[in-house]
Coordinates of C-alpha atoms and ligand atoms in Angstrom, one line a residue:
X18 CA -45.4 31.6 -17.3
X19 CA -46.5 29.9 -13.8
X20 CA -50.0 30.6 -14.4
X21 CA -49.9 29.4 -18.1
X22 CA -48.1 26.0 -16.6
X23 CA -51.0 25.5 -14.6
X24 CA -53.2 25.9 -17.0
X25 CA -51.2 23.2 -19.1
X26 CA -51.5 20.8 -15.2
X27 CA -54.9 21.3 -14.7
X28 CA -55.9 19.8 -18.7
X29 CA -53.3 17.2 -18.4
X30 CA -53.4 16.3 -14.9
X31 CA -51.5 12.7 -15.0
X32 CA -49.1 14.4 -17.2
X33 CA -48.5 16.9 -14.7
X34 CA -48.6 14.2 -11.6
X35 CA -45.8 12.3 -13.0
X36 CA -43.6 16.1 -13.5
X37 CA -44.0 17.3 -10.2
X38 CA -41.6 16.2 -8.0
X39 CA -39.0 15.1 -11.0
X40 CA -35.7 16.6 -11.2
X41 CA -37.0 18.8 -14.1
X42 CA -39.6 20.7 -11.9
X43 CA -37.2 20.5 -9.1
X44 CA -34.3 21.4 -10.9
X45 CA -34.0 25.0 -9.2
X46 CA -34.7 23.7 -5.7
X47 CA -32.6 20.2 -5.6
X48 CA -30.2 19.8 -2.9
X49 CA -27.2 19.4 -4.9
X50 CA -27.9 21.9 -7.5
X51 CA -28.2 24.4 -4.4
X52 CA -25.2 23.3 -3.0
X53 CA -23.4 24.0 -6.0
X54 CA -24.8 27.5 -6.8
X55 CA -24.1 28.7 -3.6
X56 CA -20.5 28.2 -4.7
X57 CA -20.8 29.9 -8.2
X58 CA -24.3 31.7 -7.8
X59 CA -23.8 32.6 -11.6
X60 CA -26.4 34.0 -14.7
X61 CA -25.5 31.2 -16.4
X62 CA -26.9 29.0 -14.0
X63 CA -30.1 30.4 -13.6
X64 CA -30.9 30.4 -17.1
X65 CA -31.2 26.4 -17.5
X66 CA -31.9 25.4 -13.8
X67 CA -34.7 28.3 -13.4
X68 CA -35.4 29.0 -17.2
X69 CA -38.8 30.9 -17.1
X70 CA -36.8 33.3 -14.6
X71 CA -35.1 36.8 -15.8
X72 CA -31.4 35.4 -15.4
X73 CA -30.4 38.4 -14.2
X74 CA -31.7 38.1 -10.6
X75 CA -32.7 35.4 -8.6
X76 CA -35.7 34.0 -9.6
X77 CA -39.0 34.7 -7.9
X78 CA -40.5 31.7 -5.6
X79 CA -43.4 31.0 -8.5
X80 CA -40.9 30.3 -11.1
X81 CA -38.1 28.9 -9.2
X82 CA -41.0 26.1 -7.9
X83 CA -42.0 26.0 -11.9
X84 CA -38.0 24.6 -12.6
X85 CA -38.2 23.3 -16.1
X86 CA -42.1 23.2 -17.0
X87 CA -44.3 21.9 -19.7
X88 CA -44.1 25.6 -21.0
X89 CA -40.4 25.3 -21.2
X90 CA -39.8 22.4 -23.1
X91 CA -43.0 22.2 -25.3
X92 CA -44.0 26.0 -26.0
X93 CA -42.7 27.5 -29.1
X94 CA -44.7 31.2 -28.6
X95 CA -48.4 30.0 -28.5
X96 CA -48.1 26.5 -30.4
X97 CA -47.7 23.4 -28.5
X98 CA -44.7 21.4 -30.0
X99 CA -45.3 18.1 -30.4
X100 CA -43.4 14.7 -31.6
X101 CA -44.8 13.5 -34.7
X102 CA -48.1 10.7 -35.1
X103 CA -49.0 8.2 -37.4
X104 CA -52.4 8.8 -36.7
X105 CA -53.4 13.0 -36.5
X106 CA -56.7 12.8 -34.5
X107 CA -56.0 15.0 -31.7
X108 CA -55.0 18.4 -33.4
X109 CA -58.6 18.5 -33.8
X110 CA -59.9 17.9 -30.3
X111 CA -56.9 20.0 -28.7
X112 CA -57.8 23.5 -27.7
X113 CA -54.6 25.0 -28.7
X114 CA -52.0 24.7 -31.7
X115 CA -50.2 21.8 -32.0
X116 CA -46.7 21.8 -34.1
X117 CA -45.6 18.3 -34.4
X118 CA -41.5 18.6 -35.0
X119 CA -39.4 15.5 -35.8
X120 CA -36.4 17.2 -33.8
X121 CA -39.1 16.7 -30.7
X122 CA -39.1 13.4 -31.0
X123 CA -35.7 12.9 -30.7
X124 CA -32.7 14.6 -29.1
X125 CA -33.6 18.0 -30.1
X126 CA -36.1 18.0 -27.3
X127 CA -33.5 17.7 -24.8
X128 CA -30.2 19.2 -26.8
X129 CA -30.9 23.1 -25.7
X130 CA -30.1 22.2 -21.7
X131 CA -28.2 18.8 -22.1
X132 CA -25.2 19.9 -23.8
X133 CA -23.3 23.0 -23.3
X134 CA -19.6 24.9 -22.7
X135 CA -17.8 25.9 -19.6
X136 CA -18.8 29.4 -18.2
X137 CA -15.3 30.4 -19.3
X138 CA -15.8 28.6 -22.8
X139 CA -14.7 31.4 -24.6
X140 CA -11.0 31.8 -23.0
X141 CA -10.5 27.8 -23.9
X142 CA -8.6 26.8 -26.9
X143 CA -10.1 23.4 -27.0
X144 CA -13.8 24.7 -26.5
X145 CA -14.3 21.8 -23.8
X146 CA -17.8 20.9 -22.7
X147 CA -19.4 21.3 -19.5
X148 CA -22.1 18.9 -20.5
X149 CA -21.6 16.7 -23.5
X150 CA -24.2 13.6 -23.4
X151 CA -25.7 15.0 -26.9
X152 CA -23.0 14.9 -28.8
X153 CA -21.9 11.5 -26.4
X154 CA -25.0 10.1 -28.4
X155 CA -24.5 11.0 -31.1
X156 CA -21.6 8.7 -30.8
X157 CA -23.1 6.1 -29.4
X158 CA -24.3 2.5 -30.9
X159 CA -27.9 3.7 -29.4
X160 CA -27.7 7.2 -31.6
X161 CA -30.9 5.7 -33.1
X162 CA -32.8 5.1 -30.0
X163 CA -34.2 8.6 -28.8
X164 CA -33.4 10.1 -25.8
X165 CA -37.2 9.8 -24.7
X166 CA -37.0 5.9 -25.6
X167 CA -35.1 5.3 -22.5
X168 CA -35.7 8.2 -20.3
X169 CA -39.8 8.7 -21.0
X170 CA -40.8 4.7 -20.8
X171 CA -44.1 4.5 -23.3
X172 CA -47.1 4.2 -20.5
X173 CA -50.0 3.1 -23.2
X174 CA -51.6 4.7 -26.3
X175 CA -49.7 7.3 -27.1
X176 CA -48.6 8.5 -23.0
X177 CA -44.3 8.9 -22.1
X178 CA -43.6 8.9 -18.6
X179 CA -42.7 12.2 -17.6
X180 CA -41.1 11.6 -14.1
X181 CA -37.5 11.3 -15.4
X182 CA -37.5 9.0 -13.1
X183 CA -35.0 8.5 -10.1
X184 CA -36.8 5.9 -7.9
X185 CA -35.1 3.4 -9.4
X186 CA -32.0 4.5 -10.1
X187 CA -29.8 2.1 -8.1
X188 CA -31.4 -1.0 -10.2
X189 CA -30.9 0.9 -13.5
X190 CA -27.3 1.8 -12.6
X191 CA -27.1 -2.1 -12.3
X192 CA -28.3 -2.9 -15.2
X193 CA -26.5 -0.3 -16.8
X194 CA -23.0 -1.7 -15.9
X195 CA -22.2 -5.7 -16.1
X196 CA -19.1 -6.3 -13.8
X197 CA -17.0 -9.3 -13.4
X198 CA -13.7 -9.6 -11.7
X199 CA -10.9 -12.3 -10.9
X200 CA -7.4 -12.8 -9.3
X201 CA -4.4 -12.1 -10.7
X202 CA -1.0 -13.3 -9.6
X203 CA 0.8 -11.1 -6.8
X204 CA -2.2 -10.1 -5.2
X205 CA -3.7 -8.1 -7.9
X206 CA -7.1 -7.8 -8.8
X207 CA -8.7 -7.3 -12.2
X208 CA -12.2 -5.5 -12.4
X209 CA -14.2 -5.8 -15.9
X210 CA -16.8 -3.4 -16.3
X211 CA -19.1 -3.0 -19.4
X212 CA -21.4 -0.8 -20.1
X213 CA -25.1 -1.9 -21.5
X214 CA -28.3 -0.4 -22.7
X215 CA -26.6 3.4 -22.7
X216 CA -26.9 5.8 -25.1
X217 CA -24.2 7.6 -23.7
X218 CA -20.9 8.1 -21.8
X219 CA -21.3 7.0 -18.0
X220 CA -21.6 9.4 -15.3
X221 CA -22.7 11.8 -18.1
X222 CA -24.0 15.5 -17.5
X223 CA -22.7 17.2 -14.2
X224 CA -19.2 16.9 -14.0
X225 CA -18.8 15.8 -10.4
X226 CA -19.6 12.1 -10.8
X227 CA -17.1 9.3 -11.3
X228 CA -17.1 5.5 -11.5
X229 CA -14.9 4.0 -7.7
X230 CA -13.1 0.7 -8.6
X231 CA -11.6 -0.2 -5.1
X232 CA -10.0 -3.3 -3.5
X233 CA -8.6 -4.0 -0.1
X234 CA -7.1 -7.2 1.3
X235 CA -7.9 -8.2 4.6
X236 CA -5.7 -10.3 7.6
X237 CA -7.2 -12.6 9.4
X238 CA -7.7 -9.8 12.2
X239 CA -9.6 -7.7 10.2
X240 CA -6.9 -5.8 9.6
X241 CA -6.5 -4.1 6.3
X242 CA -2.8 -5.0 4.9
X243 CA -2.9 -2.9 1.0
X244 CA -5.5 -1.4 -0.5
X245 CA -6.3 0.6 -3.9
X246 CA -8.6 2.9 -5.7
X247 CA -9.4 4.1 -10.2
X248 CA -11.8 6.2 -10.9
X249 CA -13.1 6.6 -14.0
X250 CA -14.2 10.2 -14.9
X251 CA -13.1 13.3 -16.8
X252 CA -9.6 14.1 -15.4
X253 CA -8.7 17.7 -15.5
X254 CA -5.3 19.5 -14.7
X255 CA -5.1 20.9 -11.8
X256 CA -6.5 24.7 -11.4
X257 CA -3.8 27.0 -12.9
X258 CA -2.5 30.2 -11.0
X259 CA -4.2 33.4 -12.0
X260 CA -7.7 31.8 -12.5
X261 CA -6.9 30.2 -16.2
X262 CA -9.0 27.5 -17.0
X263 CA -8.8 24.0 -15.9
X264 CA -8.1 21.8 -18.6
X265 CA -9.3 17.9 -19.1
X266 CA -6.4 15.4 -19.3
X267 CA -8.5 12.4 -20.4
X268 CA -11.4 10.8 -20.5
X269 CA -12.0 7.2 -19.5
X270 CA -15.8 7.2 -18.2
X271 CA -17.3 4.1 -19.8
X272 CA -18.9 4.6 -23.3
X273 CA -16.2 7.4 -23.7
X274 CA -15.0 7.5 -27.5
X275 CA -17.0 4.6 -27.5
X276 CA -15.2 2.5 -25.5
X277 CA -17.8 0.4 -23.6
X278 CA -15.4 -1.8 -22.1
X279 CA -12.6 -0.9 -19.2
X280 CA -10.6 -3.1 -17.7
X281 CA -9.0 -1.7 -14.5
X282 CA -5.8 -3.5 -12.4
X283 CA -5.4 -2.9 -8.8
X284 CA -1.7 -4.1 -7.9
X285 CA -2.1 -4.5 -4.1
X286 CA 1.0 -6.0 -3.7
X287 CA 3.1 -9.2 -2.7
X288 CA 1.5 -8.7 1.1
X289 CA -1.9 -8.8 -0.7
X290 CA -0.9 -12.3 -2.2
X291 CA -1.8 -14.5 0.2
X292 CA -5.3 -12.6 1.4
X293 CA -8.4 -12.3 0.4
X294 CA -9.2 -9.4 -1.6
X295 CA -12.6 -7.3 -1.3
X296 CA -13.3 -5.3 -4.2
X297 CA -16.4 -2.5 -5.1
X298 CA -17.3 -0.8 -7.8
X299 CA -19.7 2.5 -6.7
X300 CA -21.5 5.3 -8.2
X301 CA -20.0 8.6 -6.7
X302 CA -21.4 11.9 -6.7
X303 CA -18.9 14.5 -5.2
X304 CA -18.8 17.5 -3.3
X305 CA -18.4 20.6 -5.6
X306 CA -16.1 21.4 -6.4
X307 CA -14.0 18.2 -6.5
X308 CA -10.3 18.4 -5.8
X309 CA -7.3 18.2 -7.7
X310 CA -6.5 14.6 -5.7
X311 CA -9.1 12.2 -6.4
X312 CA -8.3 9.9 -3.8
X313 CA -9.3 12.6 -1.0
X314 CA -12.6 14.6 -3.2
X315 CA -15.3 14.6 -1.0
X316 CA -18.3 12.0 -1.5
X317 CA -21.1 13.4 -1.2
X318 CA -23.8 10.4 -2.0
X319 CA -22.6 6.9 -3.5
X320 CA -24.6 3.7 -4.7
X321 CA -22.7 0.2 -4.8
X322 CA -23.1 -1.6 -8.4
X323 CA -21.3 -4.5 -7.4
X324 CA -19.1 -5.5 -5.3
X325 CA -17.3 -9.4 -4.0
X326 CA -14.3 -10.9 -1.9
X327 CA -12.1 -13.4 -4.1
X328 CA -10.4 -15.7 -2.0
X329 CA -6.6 -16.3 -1.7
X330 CA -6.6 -19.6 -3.2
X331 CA -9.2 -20.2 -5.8
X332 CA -9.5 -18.4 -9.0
X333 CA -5.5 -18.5 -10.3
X334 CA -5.7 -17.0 -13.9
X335 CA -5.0 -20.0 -16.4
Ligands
HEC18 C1 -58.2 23.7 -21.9 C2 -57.5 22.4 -21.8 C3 -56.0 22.4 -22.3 C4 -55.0 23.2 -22.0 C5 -55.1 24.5 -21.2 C6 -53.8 22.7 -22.6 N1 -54.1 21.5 -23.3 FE1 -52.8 20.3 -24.3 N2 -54.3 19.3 -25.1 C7 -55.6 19.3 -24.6 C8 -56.4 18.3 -25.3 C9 -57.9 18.1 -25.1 C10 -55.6 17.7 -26.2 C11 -55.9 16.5 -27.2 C12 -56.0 15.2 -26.4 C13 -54.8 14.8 -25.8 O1 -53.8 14.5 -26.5 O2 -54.7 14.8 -24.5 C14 -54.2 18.3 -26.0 C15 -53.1 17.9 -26.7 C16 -51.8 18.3 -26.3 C17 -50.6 17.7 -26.8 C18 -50.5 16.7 -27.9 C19 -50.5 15.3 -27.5 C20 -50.3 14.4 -28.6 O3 -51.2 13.8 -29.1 O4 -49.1 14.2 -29.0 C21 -49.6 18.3 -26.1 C22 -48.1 18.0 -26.3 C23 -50.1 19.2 -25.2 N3 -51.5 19.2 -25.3 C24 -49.4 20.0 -24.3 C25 -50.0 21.1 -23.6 C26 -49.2 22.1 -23.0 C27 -47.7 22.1 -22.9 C28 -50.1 23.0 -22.5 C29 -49.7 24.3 -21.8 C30 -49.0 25.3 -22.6 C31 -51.4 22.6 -22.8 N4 -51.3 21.4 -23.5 C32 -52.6 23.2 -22.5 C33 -56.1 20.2 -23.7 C34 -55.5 21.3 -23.1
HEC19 C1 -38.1 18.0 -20.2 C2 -39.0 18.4 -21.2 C3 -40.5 18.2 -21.0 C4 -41.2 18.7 -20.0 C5 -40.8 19.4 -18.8 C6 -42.6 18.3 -20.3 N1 -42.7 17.6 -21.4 FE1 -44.3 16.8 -22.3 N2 -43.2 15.8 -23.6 C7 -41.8 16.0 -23.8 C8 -41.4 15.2 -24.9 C9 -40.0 15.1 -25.4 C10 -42.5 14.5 -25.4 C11 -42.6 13.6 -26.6 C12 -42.0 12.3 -26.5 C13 -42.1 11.5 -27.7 O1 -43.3 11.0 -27.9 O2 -41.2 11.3 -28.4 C14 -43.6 14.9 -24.6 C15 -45.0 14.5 -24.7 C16 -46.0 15.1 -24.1 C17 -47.4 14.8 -24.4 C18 -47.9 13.8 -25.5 C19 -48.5 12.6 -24.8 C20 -47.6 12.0 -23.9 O3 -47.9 11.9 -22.7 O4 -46.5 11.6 -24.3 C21 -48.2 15.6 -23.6 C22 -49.7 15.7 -23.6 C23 -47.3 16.4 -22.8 N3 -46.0 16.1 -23.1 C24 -47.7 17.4 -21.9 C25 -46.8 17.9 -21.0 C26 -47.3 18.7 -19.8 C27 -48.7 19.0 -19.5 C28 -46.1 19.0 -19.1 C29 -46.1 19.7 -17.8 C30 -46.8 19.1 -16.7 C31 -45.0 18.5 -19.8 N4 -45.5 17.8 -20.9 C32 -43.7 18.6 -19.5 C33 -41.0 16.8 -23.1 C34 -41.4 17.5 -21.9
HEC20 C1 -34.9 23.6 -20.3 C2 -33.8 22.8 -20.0 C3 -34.0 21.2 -20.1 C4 -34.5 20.5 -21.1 C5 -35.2 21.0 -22.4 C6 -34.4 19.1 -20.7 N1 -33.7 19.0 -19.5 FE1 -33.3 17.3 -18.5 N2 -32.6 18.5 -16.9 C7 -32.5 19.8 -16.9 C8 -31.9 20.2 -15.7 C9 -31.5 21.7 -15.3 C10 -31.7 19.1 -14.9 C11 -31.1 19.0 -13.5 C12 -32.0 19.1 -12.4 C13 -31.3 18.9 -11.1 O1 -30.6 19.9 -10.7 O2 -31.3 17.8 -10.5 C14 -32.2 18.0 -15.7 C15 -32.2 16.6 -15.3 C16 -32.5 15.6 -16.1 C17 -32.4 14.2 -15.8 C18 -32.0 13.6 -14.4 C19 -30.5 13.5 -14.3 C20 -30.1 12.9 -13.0 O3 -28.9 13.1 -12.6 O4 -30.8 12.1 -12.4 C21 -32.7 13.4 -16.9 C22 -32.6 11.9 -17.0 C23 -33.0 14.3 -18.0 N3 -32.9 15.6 -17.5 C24 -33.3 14.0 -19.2 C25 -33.8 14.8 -20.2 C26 -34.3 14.4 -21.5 C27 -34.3 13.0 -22.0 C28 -34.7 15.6 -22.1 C29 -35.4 15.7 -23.5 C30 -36.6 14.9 -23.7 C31 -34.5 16.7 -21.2 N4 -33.9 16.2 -20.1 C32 -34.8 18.0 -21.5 C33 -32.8 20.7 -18.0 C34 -33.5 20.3 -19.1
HEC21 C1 -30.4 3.5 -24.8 C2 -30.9 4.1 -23.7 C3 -30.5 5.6 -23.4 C4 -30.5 6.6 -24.3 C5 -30.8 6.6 -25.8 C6 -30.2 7.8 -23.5 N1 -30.0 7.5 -22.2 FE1 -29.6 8.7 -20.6 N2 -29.3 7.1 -19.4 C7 -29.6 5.8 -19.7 C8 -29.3 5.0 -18.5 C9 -29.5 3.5 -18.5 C10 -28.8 5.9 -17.5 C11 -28.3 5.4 -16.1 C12 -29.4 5.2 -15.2 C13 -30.1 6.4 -14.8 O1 -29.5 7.4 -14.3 O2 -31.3 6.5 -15.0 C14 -28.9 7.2 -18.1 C15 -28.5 8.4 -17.4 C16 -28.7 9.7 -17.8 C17 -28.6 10.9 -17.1 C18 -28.1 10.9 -15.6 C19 -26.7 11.2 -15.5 C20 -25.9 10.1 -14.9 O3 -24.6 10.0 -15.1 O4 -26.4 9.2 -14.2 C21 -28.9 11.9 -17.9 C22 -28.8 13.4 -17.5 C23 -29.3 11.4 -19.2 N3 -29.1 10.0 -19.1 C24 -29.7 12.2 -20.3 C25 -29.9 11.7 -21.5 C26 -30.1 12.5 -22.7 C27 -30.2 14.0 -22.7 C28 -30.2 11.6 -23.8 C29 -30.3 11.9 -25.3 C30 -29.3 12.9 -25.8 C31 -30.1 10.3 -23.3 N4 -29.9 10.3 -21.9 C32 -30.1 9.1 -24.0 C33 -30.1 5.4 -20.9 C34 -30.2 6.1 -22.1
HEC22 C1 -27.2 24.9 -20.4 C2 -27.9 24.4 -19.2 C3 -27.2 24.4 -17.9 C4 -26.4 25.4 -17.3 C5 -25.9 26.7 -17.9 C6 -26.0 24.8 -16.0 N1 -26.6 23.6 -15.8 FE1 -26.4 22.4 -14.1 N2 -27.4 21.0 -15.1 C7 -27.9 21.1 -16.4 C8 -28.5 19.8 -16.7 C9 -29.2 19.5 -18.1 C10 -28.3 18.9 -15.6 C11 -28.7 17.5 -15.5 C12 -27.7 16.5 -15.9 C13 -27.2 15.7 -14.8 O1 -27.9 15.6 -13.8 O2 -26.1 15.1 -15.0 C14 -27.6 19.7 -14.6 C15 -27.2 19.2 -13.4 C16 -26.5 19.9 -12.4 C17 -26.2 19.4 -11.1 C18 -26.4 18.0 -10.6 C19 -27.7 18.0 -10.0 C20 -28.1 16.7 -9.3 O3 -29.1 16.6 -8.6 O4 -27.3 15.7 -9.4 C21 -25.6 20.5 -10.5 C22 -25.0 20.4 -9.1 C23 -25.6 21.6 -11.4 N3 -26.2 21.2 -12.5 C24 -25.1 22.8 -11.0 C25 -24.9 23.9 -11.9 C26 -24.3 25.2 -11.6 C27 -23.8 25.6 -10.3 C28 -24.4 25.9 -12.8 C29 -23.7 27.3 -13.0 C30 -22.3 27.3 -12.8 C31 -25.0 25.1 -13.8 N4 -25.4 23.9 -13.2 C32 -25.3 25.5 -15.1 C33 -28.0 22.2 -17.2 C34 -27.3 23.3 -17.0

């Protein structure tokens, strides 16, 4: 399949510049993803994150460096799958078969590697997800809006970006979530967050991301008098004796159940009252795997989305 993906890169050459070196054709080889499979160096694994591989061994250099290809996601035995056209002009200029499938268009394209159970799915009574973020759009206001809408910008006639891009990744995270935040009395702080433009829960996908909502109040020393921490994520129990699986508690990642909205406290207390208060909201990815206690998981990479210092005496809730 390596040498059939090249053939694919060498008649679609900008296609294939904008794949290689995106988290699809990296997505055997990324840092985190190898971090993690050290851990739990599992079948399972293999068969999304090196899919053109046997999954019963690890996969050979060639198609560990192919990751997810063009032969993976548009191959359906010899015919091309493509999304539909208004206008059919190139099934006659293209020098193989070309299927065009309405599912390609939209979340079908995707669903096989973007949803899926828990290794030990079958032993759960509640069937729990590993990955959700199809069915989370199916839920969402943006159900409408393809995946490929928002992930594959249009570049011109015809031509998706297919970078799945992560260049920009801090601005779009800002985009993605409009904060606000004021004072409350007793030196608590209130932190708005709402979620815009997403057509699913956010962090979605790999478990072991969260949402930080911290504050801290400062004296005038510097030093810090009361601080606080949420985190919004999928909570799960902590990990039973005798290997049983871990079970979620809740949910409360924005867009969850379609809640797009969360307003989170932080009571620093009566010592906070007459400080200023820093707060942050941040983007955490984690360590795998991520502890029971979520104040002391380990961070492994973070970006700030916002962040501010609201003064002692200025904005008192009316
Ligand atoms: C010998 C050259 C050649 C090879 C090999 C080739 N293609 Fe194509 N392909 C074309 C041409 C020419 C067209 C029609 C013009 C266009 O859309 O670029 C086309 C069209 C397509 C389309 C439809 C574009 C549309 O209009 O929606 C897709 C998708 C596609 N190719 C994917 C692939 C994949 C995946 C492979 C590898 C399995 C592959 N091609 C191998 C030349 C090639
Ligand atoms: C992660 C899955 C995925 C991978 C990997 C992928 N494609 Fe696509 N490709 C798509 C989807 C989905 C579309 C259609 C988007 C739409 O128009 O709705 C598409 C569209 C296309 C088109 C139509 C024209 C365009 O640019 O949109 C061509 C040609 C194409 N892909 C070729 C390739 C080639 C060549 C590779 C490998 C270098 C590749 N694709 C890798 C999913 C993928
Ligand atoms: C064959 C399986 C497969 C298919 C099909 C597939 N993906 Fe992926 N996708 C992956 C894997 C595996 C990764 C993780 C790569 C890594 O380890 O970083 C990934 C990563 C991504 C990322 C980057 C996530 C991040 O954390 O930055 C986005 C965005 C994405 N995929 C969107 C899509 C969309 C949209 C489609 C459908 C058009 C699609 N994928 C189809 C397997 C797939
Ligand atoms: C309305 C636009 C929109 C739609 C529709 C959409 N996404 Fe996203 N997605 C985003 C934005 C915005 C982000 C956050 C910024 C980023 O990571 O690029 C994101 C992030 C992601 C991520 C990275 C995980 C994370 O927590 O940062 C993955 C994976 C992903 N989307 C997959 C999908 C898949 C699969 C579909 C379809 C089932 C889909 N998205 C539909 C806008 C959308
Ligand atoms: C059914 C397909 C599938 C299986 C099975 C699977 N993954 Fe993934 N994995 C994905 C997709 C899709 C993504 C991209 C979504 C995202 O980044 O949130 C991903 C993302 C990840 C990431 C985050 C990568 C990054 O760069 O942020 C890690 C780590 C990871 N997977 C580890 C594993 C491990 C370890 C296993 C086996 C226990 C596994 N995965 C099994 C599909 C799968």
């Amino acid at each position: 399949m390596a040498e059939r993906n090249q053939q694919c890169a060498a008649c679609h050459p900008d296609v294939a510049a904008e794949w290689q070196g995106s988290p699809h054709q990296r997505s055997d080889r990324g840092e985190a993803y190898r971090r993690a499979y050290s851990r739990e160096p599992l079948a399972m694994c293999r068969g999304c994150h090196a899919p053109e591989a046997d999954p019963r061994r690890e996969p050979p250099e060639p198609l560990s460096l192919l990751g997810v290809g063009c032969v993976t996601c548009h191959l359906s035995g010899d015919t091309v799958l493509a999304a539909p056209r208004s206008q059919e002009l190139t099934r006659e200029i293209a020098p193989h078969p070309i299927r065009r499938v309405p599912a390609f268009a939209g979340a079908g394209a995707c669903a096989g590697c973007h949803e899926f159970p828990f290794p030990d799915g079958a032993l759960r009574a509640d069937h729990a997800l590993m990955q959700s973020t199809v069915s989370e759009h199916a839920a969402s206001e943006h159900r409408h809006v393809p995946c490929a809408s928002c992930h594959m910008p249009a570049r011109g006639e015809g031509r998706r970006h297919h970078g799945f891009s992560r260049e920009d990744r801090t601005a779009a995270l800002r985009d993605a979530i409009v904060v606000a935040s004021r004072r409350l009395p007793q030196g608590s702080v209130e932190v708005r967050l709402e979620l815009r433009g997403v057509g699913h829960a956010l962090p979605t996908g790999d478990l072991f991301r969260r949402i930080e909502i911290s504050a801290e109040a400062f004296s005038d020393e510097y030093v810090r008098v009361a601080e606080d921490a949420r985190y919004l994520t999928r909570h799960f129990h902590p990990a039973g004796k005798s290997g049983a699986p871990r079970r979620q508690r809740h949910d409360d990642r924005l867009g969850a159940d379609g809640q797009t909205v969360r307003v989170v406290r932080l009571p620093l207390g009566q010592a906070a009252a007459p400080l200023p208060i820093a707060w942050r909201v941040a983007y955490q990815r984690l360590a795998h795997p991520a502890g029971d206690d979520d104040d002391h998981a380990v961070v492994e990479s973070e970006v700030t989305i916002a962040q501010g210092i609201l003064p002692a005496h200025e904005g008192e809730p009316p």
